[in-house]
């Protein structure tokens, strides 16, 4: 026997309460009488039978406990294993992917139609024909395990809604096959969708799969890409890229509106050929500052079949300035350069005041012509940038007027850096260390002598860079390459080339670190009402957003925002829809040799009701007390 | 539940009706004074009793000259001596007599008993009998003292009005034994009680009978104790002792209770009949005047 509602066992905790209530003394109504003579006489015989009286009370308690046990049993929804294994088993797969939100010409969504068709099938659930329900969006999940409870199936079906996520229908069919694998009797999978996957899912277990299709082919415009990136040579602005696709059979004209923190920023007209894509770039979108947070919304001014892909969301990252420590006796060029870079906040320290404890508070430390005596790179945990005097200086004479022979322009530290025709008065020759667990490179060389060394520990941190030049002995500070080289190197040291996760596709999982949480409902963050509204519940381990929008993400570094979009041509292409199934699906009759009838819980409930009536009758006739 | 004492009021028409009544006595008791009740003594009333032979010294006025004319012998005509009768009312004043069900609006058994006693006392006083009233519960308490003549009726009423609230359970035997010892003359005794004596009522009544009293029992009852209707989980509190008794009253239990009460009433009635004791049930639901004018007459207590 299997109990479908195991949680009902939790009610067993009420048993001691019943016994306690039973032991409590009955409060009797006081009634003055003239004499007790007659009462005493007639009850003398009853008192003599006190043993039987106690038995009677015990019987009453047992009767109560039995009624309670029967109710618990009914709640636990017991099902005979034989009933489970021998009856027909049907798995209903309800498609809840974004495309199911598409509106049909009659005004109903495909999902509503699919729900109605599924409801017709659910009505046929019985103890002989158990059903389970699976929904599929980005992942397939069991909504209702095998049950004969038509009401539970209907209720769960009513609670399901279409999501904004994209997904694979075959996964759901596979899951349904796994569910059915252990069951004997007639098995069947019924998929409610708008499109039969091509090719059809491979059926390894010979389980018939029926597709109940809804919807018709519809034209649709969709935003398929919406991305931002910082403009390196303009730290105050970002570029925004938008891609719109036309999945219709006719050319489409529309406007795309770009909103920044809910305020309209730009509107551009678009003309898209059937089946074509248009890419639109917004080059000068301001980066977040004190007054602007950077919530970007793109909206197509169209009223097509699927609304979910007409709006896209993106977030401009807000990075706090990185903390840089400059250890120097005085370097005018470096100080001016670091002060001008708004992406960093630097502090100056003389070599006398340096200590490892101070260095640990900064994202990177720049040593200008100074190497701490107690520095041990093998055990260091910070990021260091040595200039002129480095731990890698070779025991060789200084190179006079070195020529830069090799420049690895693919190295992040040398991005956009042009060192041609640069005049170097002298340079200290460096030697590449061979520390185990480190990856060392020499992106700038003068023939056999490395002029710049970079190294990173396995795993990406810590990082070390060394430049064997005296900045004052060259014309480098006068070149554009100087700020680029220093800035690139510092950002490489800090590890900023890793793009922060601020955008996700609907249905894509976001693993959360310990202490992180995401509010599971999208917000309209720029509206004051949203700030005043009670906070929605939060996810704490793994977050799988199923609706497009902005999500508040609480990280260790403060609150960040996550933008979630559908961005799936498969979901947006509504032309690829099968013709709707016409007739309703009638499941074949189940013939078993055993008796048919009600599910077991109904028998238990009926028995509890019967015993309750008996107890009531006995109590009112004072057979039990 | 005990009710406050109800006033004893009798209107003149009712008293006029009472004057027509007469307390019946099967026995003839020797009286102390001349009165209106026949006695064994030959006296000077108008009621003819017998003849006897003339002897010297007899009053010549008593000779029946008609008989002498016919038989030529002297006979003396004897007339009955009408004497008074001692009538005692023993009124049970225990707490059970003062109980009446809450909200019933009925008189308590004690009040009913006082009214009956007053009425019968009036009848006795009107017939120039000597009337006394006694209270009892667990023992015999103070009495009124002998009264004679209608003029004493206010004294009887005053005594009944100021009835003491006696404590303790009804104990008929010690009370009636004391009464029998205290009374020098035998006479008519009315016992007004609910007979709820845990030791039994029989011995006490039999003692009176043995002591040559003519006894009448007026059995006072309340319908609520004869036919109780309350069901459910009850905590019964006895009015006399305050003792509590827990009962879960069902229809079947009530039926058994009714049977037990019926058996008690039958036992009381049968005992009285067998021992030549007048017996009448007087429930508090019967109007008082009805009770005196009809029920007691039917019970051959008054005429």
PDB file of C-alpha atoms in Angstrom, chain A residues 135-337:
ATOM      1  CA  UNK A 135       4.869  20.811 -16.682  1.00  0.00           C
ATOM      2  CA  UNK A 136       7.661  21.797 -18.990  1.00  0.00           C
ATOM      3  CA  UNK A 137       9.341  25.157 -19.407  1.00  0.00           C
ATOM      4  CA  UNK A 138      13.101  25.447 -19.032  1.00  0.00           C
ATOM      5  CA  UNK A 139      12.953  22.202 -17.099  1.00  0.00           C
ATOM      6  CA  UNK A 140      10.404  19.483 -16.667  1.00  0.00           C
ATOM      7  CA  UNK A 141       8.905  19.055 -13.196  1.00  0.00           C
ATOM      8  CA  UNK A 142       6.299  16.776 -11.681  1.00  0.00           C
ATOM      9  CA  UNK A 143       3.384  18.882 -10.502  1.00  0.00           C
ATOM     10  CA  UNK A 144       1.190  16.004  -9.355  1.00  0.00           C
ATOM     11  CA  UNK A 145       2.433  12.469  -8.708  1.00  0.00           C
ATOM     12  CA  UNK A 146       0.272   9.537  -9.722  1.00  0.00           C
ATOM     13  CA  UNK A 147      -3.138   9.922  -8.155  1.00  0.00           C
ATOM     14  CA  UNK A 148      -6.745   9.015  -8.754  1.00  0.00           C
ATOM     15  CA  UNK A 149      -7.873  12.275  -7.168  1.00  0.00           C
ATOM     16  CA  UNK A 150      -9.470  14.185  -9.978  1.00  0.00           C
ATOM     17  CA  UNK A 151      -9.963  17.206  -7.731  1.00  0.00           C
ATOM     18  CA  UNK A 152      -6.273  17.417  -6.850  1.00  0.00           C
ATOM     19  CA  UNK A 153      -5.369  17.121 -10.519  1.00  0.00           C
ATOM     20  CA  UNK A 154      -7.835  19.822 -11.478  1.00  0.00           C
ATOM     21  CA  UNK A 155      -6.634  22.132  -8.722  1.00  0.00           C
ATOM     22  CA  UNK A 156      -3.001  21.682  -9.647  1.00  0.00           C
ATOM     23  CA  UNK A 157      -3.813  22.196 -13.321  1.00  0.00           C
ATOM     24  CA  UNK A 158      -5.560  25.426 -12.397  1.00  0.00           C
ATOM     25  CA  UNK A 159      -2.485  26.640 -10.508  1.00  0.00           C
ATOM     26  CA  UNK A 160      -0.160  26.078 -13.452  1.00  0.00           C
ATOM     27  CA  UNK A 161       0.489  29.048 -15.752  1.00  0.00           C
ATOM     28  CA  UNK A 162       2.598  29.716 -18.802  1.00  0.00           C
ATOM     29  CA  UNK A 163       6.065  31.062 -18.121  1.00  0.00           C
ATOM     30  CA  UNK A 164       8.463  33.259 -20.090  1.00  0.00           C
ATOM     31  CA  UNK A 165      11.023  30.473 -20.288  1.00  0.00           C
ATOM     32  CA  UNK A 166      12.204  28.487 -23.262  1.00  0.00           C
ATOM     33  CA  UNK A 167      12.701  24.754 -23.050  1.00  0.00           C
ATOM     34  CA  UNK A 168      12.756  21.339 -24.610  1.00  0.00           C
ATOM     35  CA  UNK A 169       9.565  19.286 -24.729  1.00  0.00           C
ATOM     36  CA  UNK A 170      11.535  16.074 -25.133  1.00  0.00           C
ATOM     37  CA  UNK A 171      12.839  16.375 -21.571  1.00  0.00           C
ATOM     38  CA  UNK A 172       9.298  16.233 -20.271  1.00  0.00           C
ATOM     39  CA  UNK A 173       8.532  13.179 -22.398  1.00  0.00           C
ATOM     40  CA  UNK A 174      11.673  11.523 -21.051  1.00  0.00           C
ATOM     41  CA  UNK A 175      10.639  12.332 -17.488  1.00  0.00           C
ATOM     42  CA  UNK A 176       7.158  10.962 -18.171  1.00  0.00           C
ATOM     43  CA  UNK A 177       8.698   7.760 -19.543  1.00  0.00           C
ATOM     44  CA  UNK A 178      10.781   7.413 -16.376  1.00  0.00           C
ATOM     45  CA  UNK A 179       7.677   7.873 -14.236  1.00  0.00           C
ATOM     46  CA  UNK A 180       5.852   5.211 -16.208  1.00  0.00           C
ATOM     47  CA  UNK A 181       8.769   2.808 -16.360  1.00  0.00           C
ATOM     48  CA  UNK A 182       7.994   1.174 -13.015  1.00  0.00           C
ATOM     49  CA  UNK A 183       4.275   0.813 -13.655  1.00  0.00           C
ATOM     50  CA  UNK A 184       2.491  -2.059 -15.245  1.00  0.00           C
ATOM     51  CA  UNK A 185      -0.884  -1.931 -16.963  1.00  0.00           C
ATOM     52  CA  UNK A 186      -1.806   0.368 -19.801  1.00  0.00           C
ATOM     53  CA  UNK A 187       0.542   3.365 -20.006  1.00  0.00           C
ATOM     54  CA  UNK A 188       0.183   6.548 -21.918  1.00  0.00           C
ATOM     55  CA  UNK A 189       1.711   9.988 -22.268  1.00  0.00           C
ATOM     56  CA  UNK A 190      -0.425  12.892 -23.392  1.00  0.00           C
ATOM     57  CA  UNK A 191       1.307  16.133 -24.318  1.00  0.00           C
ATOM     58  CA  UNK A 192      -0.633  19.373 -24.449  1.00  0.00           C
ATOM     59  CA  UNK A 193       1.307  21.805 -26.586  1.00  0.00           C
ATOM     60  CA  UNK A 194       1.083  23.978 -29.677  1.00  0.00           C
ATOM     61  CA  UNK A 195       3.839  22.278 -31.584  1.00  0.00           C
ATOM     62  CA  UNK A 196       4.917  18.683 -31.909  1.00  0.00           C
ATOM     63  CA  UNK A 197       8.696  18.516 -31.558  1.00  0.00           C
ATOM     64  CA  UNK A 198      10.509  17.621 -34.743  1.00  0.00           C
ATOM     65  CA  UNK A 199      11.761  14.939 -34.714  1.00  0.00           C
ATOM     66  CA  UNK A 200       9.242  13.333 -32.427  1.00  0.00           C
ATOM     67  CA  UNK A 201      10.677  12.218 -29.111  1.00  0.00           C
ATOM     68  CA  UNK A 202      12.311   8.812 -29.234  1.00  0.00           C
ATOM     69  CA  UNK A 203      10.130   6.349 -27.381  1.00  0.00           C
ATOM     70  CA  UNK A 204      12.337   3.756 -25.816  1.00  0.00           C
ATOM     71  CA  UNK A 205       9.779   2.140 -23.562  1.00  0.00           C
ATOM     72  CA  UNK A 206       7.071   1.639 -26.193  1.00  0.00           C
ATOM     73  CA  UNK A 207       4.801   4.004 -24.382  1.00  0.00           C
ATOM     74  CA  UNK A 208       2.300   5.649 -26.703  1.00  0.00           C
ATOM     75  CA  UNK A 209       2.643   9.437 -26.777  1.00  0.00           C
ATOM     76  CA  UNK A 210      -0.390  11.457 -27.825  1.00  0.00           C
ATOM     77  CA  UNK A 211      -0.029  15.083 -28.773  1.00  0.00           C
ATOM     78  CA  UNK A 212      -2.989  17.336 -28.200  1.00  0.00           C
ATOM     79  CA  UNK A 213      -2.139  20.495 -30.115  1.00  0.00           C
ATOM     80  CA  UNK A 214      -3.697  23.909 -29.795  1.00  0.00           C
ATOM     81  CA  UNK A 215      -3.180  27.175 -31.643  1.00  0.00           C
ATOM     82  CA  UNK A 216      -2.561  28.331 -35.183  1.00  0.00           C
ATOM     83  CA  UNK A 217       0.457  29.812 -36.999  1.00  0.00           C
ATOM     84  CA  UNK A 218       0.821  33.501 -36.075  1.00  0.00           C
ATOM     85  CA  UNK A 219       3.091  36.387 -37.111  1.00  0.00           C
ATOM     86  CA  UNK A 220       5.334  37.743 -34.393  1.00  0.00           C
ATOM     87  CA  UNK A 221       8.005  40.358 -33.838  1.00  0.00           C
ATOM     88  CA  UNK A 222      10.492  39.646 -31.100  1.00  0.00           C
ATOM     89  CA  UNK A 223      13.514  41.153 -29.396  1.00  0.00           C
ATOM     90  CA  UNK A 224      16.090  38.396 -29.587  1.00  0.00           C
ATOM     91  CA  UNK A 225      19.077  40.218 -28.125  1.00  0.00           C
ATOM     92  CA  UNK A 226      19.490  43.138 -25.753  1.00  0.00           C
ATOM     93  CA  UNK A 227      22.961  43.657 -24.353  1.00  0.00           C
ATOM     94  CA  UNK A 228      25.117  46.386 -22.878  1.00  0.00           C
ATOM     95  CA  UNK A 229      28.854  46.899 -22.690  1.00  0.00           C
ATOM     96  CA  UNK A 230      31.008  49.650 -21.277  1.00  0.00           C
ATOM     97  CA  UNK A 231      32.812  51.978 -23.692  1.00  0.00           C
ATOM     98  CA  UNK A 232      36.436  51.690 -22.728  1.00  0.00           C
ATOM     99  CA  UNK A 233      37.494  55.091 -23.894  1.00  0.00           C
ATOM    100  CA  UNK A 234      34.438  56.698 -22.315  1.00  0.00           C
ATOM    101  CA  UNK A 235      33.873  55.471 -18.808  1.00  0.00           C
ATOM    102  CA  UNK A 236      30.687  57.539 -18.467  1.00  0.00           C
ATOM    103  CA  UNK A 237      28.829  55.816 -21.283  1.00  0.00           C
ATOM    104  CA  UNK A 238      27.765  52.358 -22.345  1.00  0.00           C
ATOM    105  CA  UNK A 239      26.774  50.863 -25.651  1.00  0.00           C
ATOM    106  CA  UNK A 240      23.464  49.080 -25.934  1.00  0.00           C
ATOM    107  CA  UNK A 241      22.824  46.525 -28.651  1.00  0.00           C
ATOM    108  CA  UNK A 242      19.342  45.469 -29.624  1.00  0.00           C
ATOM    109  CA  UNK A 243      18.347  42.772 -32.112  1.00  0.00           C
ATOM    110  CA  UNK A 244      14.787  42.437 -33.368  1.00  0.00           C
ATOM    111  CA  UNK A 245      13.522  39.549 -35.499  1.00  0.00           C
ATOM    112  CA  UNK A 246      10.446  39.305 -37.714  1.00  0.00           C
ATOM    113  CA  UNK A 247       8.921  35.805 -37.595  1.00  0.00           C
ATOM    114  CA  UNK A 248       6.025  36.794 -39.774  1.00  0.00           C
ATOM    115  CA  UNK A 249       5.271  36.337 -43.454  1.00  0.00           C
ATOM    116  CA  UNK A 250       4.994  40.061 -44.185  1.00  0.00           C
ATOM    117  CA  UNK A 251       7.444  42.946 -43.802  1.00  0.00           C
ATOM    118  CA  UNK A 252       7.001  44.692 -40.498  1.00  0.00           C
ATOM    119  CA  UNK A 253       7.521  48.281 -39.407  1.00  0.00           C
ATOM    120  CA  UNK A 254       7.632  49.253 -35.810  1.00  0.00           C
ATOM    121  CA  UNK A 255       9.285  51.570 -33.327  1.00  0.00           C
ATOM    122  CA  UNK A 256      11.550  50.458 -30.566  1.00  0.00           C
ATOM    123  CA  UNK A 257      11.509  52.504 -27.378  1.00  0.00           C
ATOM    124  CA  UNK A 258      14.468  52.504 -25.072  1.00  0.00           C
ATOM    125  CA  UNK A 259      13.744  53.510 -21.517  1.00  0.00           C
ATOM    126  CA  UNK A 260      16.317  54.255 -18.849  1.00  0.00           C
ATOM    127  CA  UNK A 261      15.132  53.856 -15.244  1.00  0.00           C
ATOM    128  CA  UNK A 262      11.599  53.916 -16.570  1.00  0.00           C
ATOM    129  CA  UNK A 263      12.122  57.213 -18.445  1.00  0.00           C
ATOM    130  CA  UNK A 264      11.985  57.191 -22.242  1.00  0.00           C
ATOM    131  CA  UNK A 265      15.523  57.678 -23.553  1.00  0.00           C
ATOM    132  CA  UNK A 266      15.305  57.026 -27.267  1.00  0.00           C
ATOM    133  CA  UNK A 267      12.868  55.855 -29.945  1.00  0.00           C
ATOM    134  CA  UNK A 268      14.003  54.394 -33.252  1.00  0.00           C
ATOM    135  CA  UNK A 269      11.952  53.163 -36.206  1.00  0.00           C
ATOM    136  CA  UNK A 270      12.622  49.673 -37.506  1.00  0.00           C
ATOM    137  CA  UNK A 271      11.673  48.006 -40.762  1.00  0.00           C
ATOM    138  CA  UNK A 272      12.213  44.268 -40.856  1.00  0.00           C
ATOM    139  CA  UNK A 273      11.813  41.884 -43.748  1.00  0.00           C
ATOM    140  CA  UNK A 274       9.950  38.573 -43.238  1.00  0.00           C
ATOM    141  CA  UNK A 275      12.272  36.183 -41.487  1.00  0.00           C
ATOM    142  CA  UNK A 276      14.875  38.928 -41.092  1.00  0.00           C
ATOM    143  CA  UNK A 277      16.770  40.387 -38.164  1.00  0.00           C
ATOM    144  CA  UNK A 278      17.672  44.024 -37.486  1.00  0.00           C
ATOM    145  CA  UNK A 279      20.421  45.094 -35.104  1.00  0.00           C
ATOM    146  CA  UNK A 280      20.164  48.514 -33.532  1.00  0.00           C
ATOM    147  CA  UNK A 281      22.898  50.093 -31.426  1.00  0.00           C
ATOM    148  CA  UNK A 282      22.387  52.876 -28.930  1.00  0.00           C
ATOM    149  CA  UNK A 283      25.953  54.156 -28.523  1.00  0.00           C
ATOM    150  CA  UNK A 284      25.762  56.722 -25.777  1.00  0.00           C
ATOM    151  CA  UNK A 285      23.743  55.393 -22.957  1.00  0.00           C
ATOM    152  CA  UNK A 286      24.923  56.940 -19.680  1.00  0.00           C
ATOM    153  CA  UNK A 287      26.410  54.594 -17.134  1.00  0.00           C
ATOM    154  CA  UNK A 288      24.902  54.450 -13.657  1.00  0.00           C
ATOM    155  CA  UNK A 289      25.723  57.277 -11.310  1.00  0.00           C
ATOM    156  CA  UNK A 290      24.253  58.738  -8.189  1.00  0.00           C
ATOM    157  CA  UNK A 291      21.021  59.775  -9.928  1.00  0.00           C
ATOM    158  CA  UNK A 292      20.732  56.992 -12.485  1.00  0.00           C
ATOM    159  CA  UNK A 293      20.672  53.346 -11.635  1.00  0.00           C
ATOM    160  CA  UNK A 294      20.804  51.794 -15.096  1.00  0.00           C
ATOM    161  CA  UNK A 295      17.611  49.757 -15.531  1.00  0.00           C
ATOM    162  CA  UNK A 296      17.179  49.577 -19.311  1.00  0.00           C
ATOM    163  CA  UNK A 297      13.950  48.517 -20.948  1.00  0.00           C
ATOM    164  CA  UNK A 298      13.420  48.057 -24.674  1.00  0.00           C
ATOM    165  CA  UNK A 299       9.858  47.780 -25.936  1.00  0.00           C
ATOM    166  CA  UNK A 300       8.523  47.130 -29.395  1.00  0.00           C
ATOM    167  CA  UNK A 301       5.548  49.302 -30.271  1.00  0.00           C
ATOM    168  CA  UNK A 302       3.522  46.439 -31.684  1.00  0.00           C
ATOM    169  CA  UNK A 303       0.530  44.375 -30.722  1.00  0.00           C
ATOM    170  CA  UNK A 304       1.452  40.954 -32.022  1.00  0.00           C
ATOM    171  CA  UNK A 305       0.534  37.459 -30.837  1.00  0.00           C
ATOM    172  CA  UNK A 306       3.219  37.091 -28.187  1.00  0.00           C
ATOM    173  CA  UNK A 307       3.734  39.996 -25.802  1.00  0.00           C
ATOM    174  CA  UNK A 308       6.458  38.373 -23.696  1.00  0.00           C
ATOM    175  CA  UNK A 309       9.168  38.919 -26.319  1.00  0.00           C
ATOM    176  CA  UNK A 310       8.173  42.505 -27.146  1.00  0.00           C
ATOM    177  CA  UNK A 311       9.877  43.839 -24.039  1.00  0.00           C
ATOM    178  CA  UNK A 312      13.468  43.213 -23.023  1.00  0.00           C
ATOM    179  CA  UNK A 313      15.328  44.094 -19.875  1.00  0.00           C
ATOM    180  CA  UNK A 314      18.993  44.877 -19.220  1.00  0.00           C
ATOM    181  CA  UNK A 315      20.981  46.231 -16.329  1.00  0.00           C
ATOM    182  CA  UNK A 316      24.053  48.417 -16.549  1.00  0.00           C
ATOM    183  CA  UNK A 317      26.565  47.185 -14.012  1.00  0.00           C
ATOM    184  CA  UNK A 318      27.425  49.430 -11.107  1.00  0.00           C
ATOM    185  CA  UNK A 319      30.960  48.743 -10.041  1.00  0.00           C
ATOM    186  CA  UNK A 320      32.353  50.575  -7.045  1.00  0.00           C
ATOM    187  CA  UNK A 321      35.818  52.116  -7.666  1.00  0.00           C
ATOM    188  CA  UNK A 322      38.592  49.635  -7.001  1.00  0.00           C
ATOM    189  CA  UNK A 323      40.928  50.443  -4.130  1.00  0.00           C
ATOM    190  CA  UNK A 324      44.549  50.855  -5.235  1.00  0.00           C
ATOM    191  CA  UNK A 325      47.529  51.451  -2.937  1.00  0.00           C
ATOM    192  CA  UNK A 326      50.487  53.294  -4.485  1.00  0.00           C
ATOM    193  CA  UNK A 327      53.700  52.708  -2.520  1.00  0.00           C
ATOM    194  CA  UNK A 328      56.089  55.354  -3.791  1.00  0.00           C
ATOM    195  CA  UNK A 329      58.521  58.017  -2.677  1.00  0.00           C
ATOM    196  CA  UNK A 330      56.792  60.293  -5.174  1.00  0.00           C
ATOM    197  CA  UNK A 331      55.872  59.720  -8.803  1.00  0.00           C
ATOM    198  CA  UNK A 332      54.032  62.651 -10.306  1.00  0.00           C
ATOM    199  CA  UNK A 333      52.919  60.759 -13.442  1.00  0.00           C
ATOM    200  CA  UNK A 334      51.504  57.781 -11.599  1.00  0.00           C
ATOM    201  CA  UNK A 335      49.761  59.886  -9.007  1.00  0.00           C
ATOM    202  CA  UNK A 336      48.101  62.109 -11.639  1.00  0.00           C
ATOM    203  CA  UNK A 337      47.116  59.095 -13.720  1.00  0.00           C
TER     204      UNK A 337
END
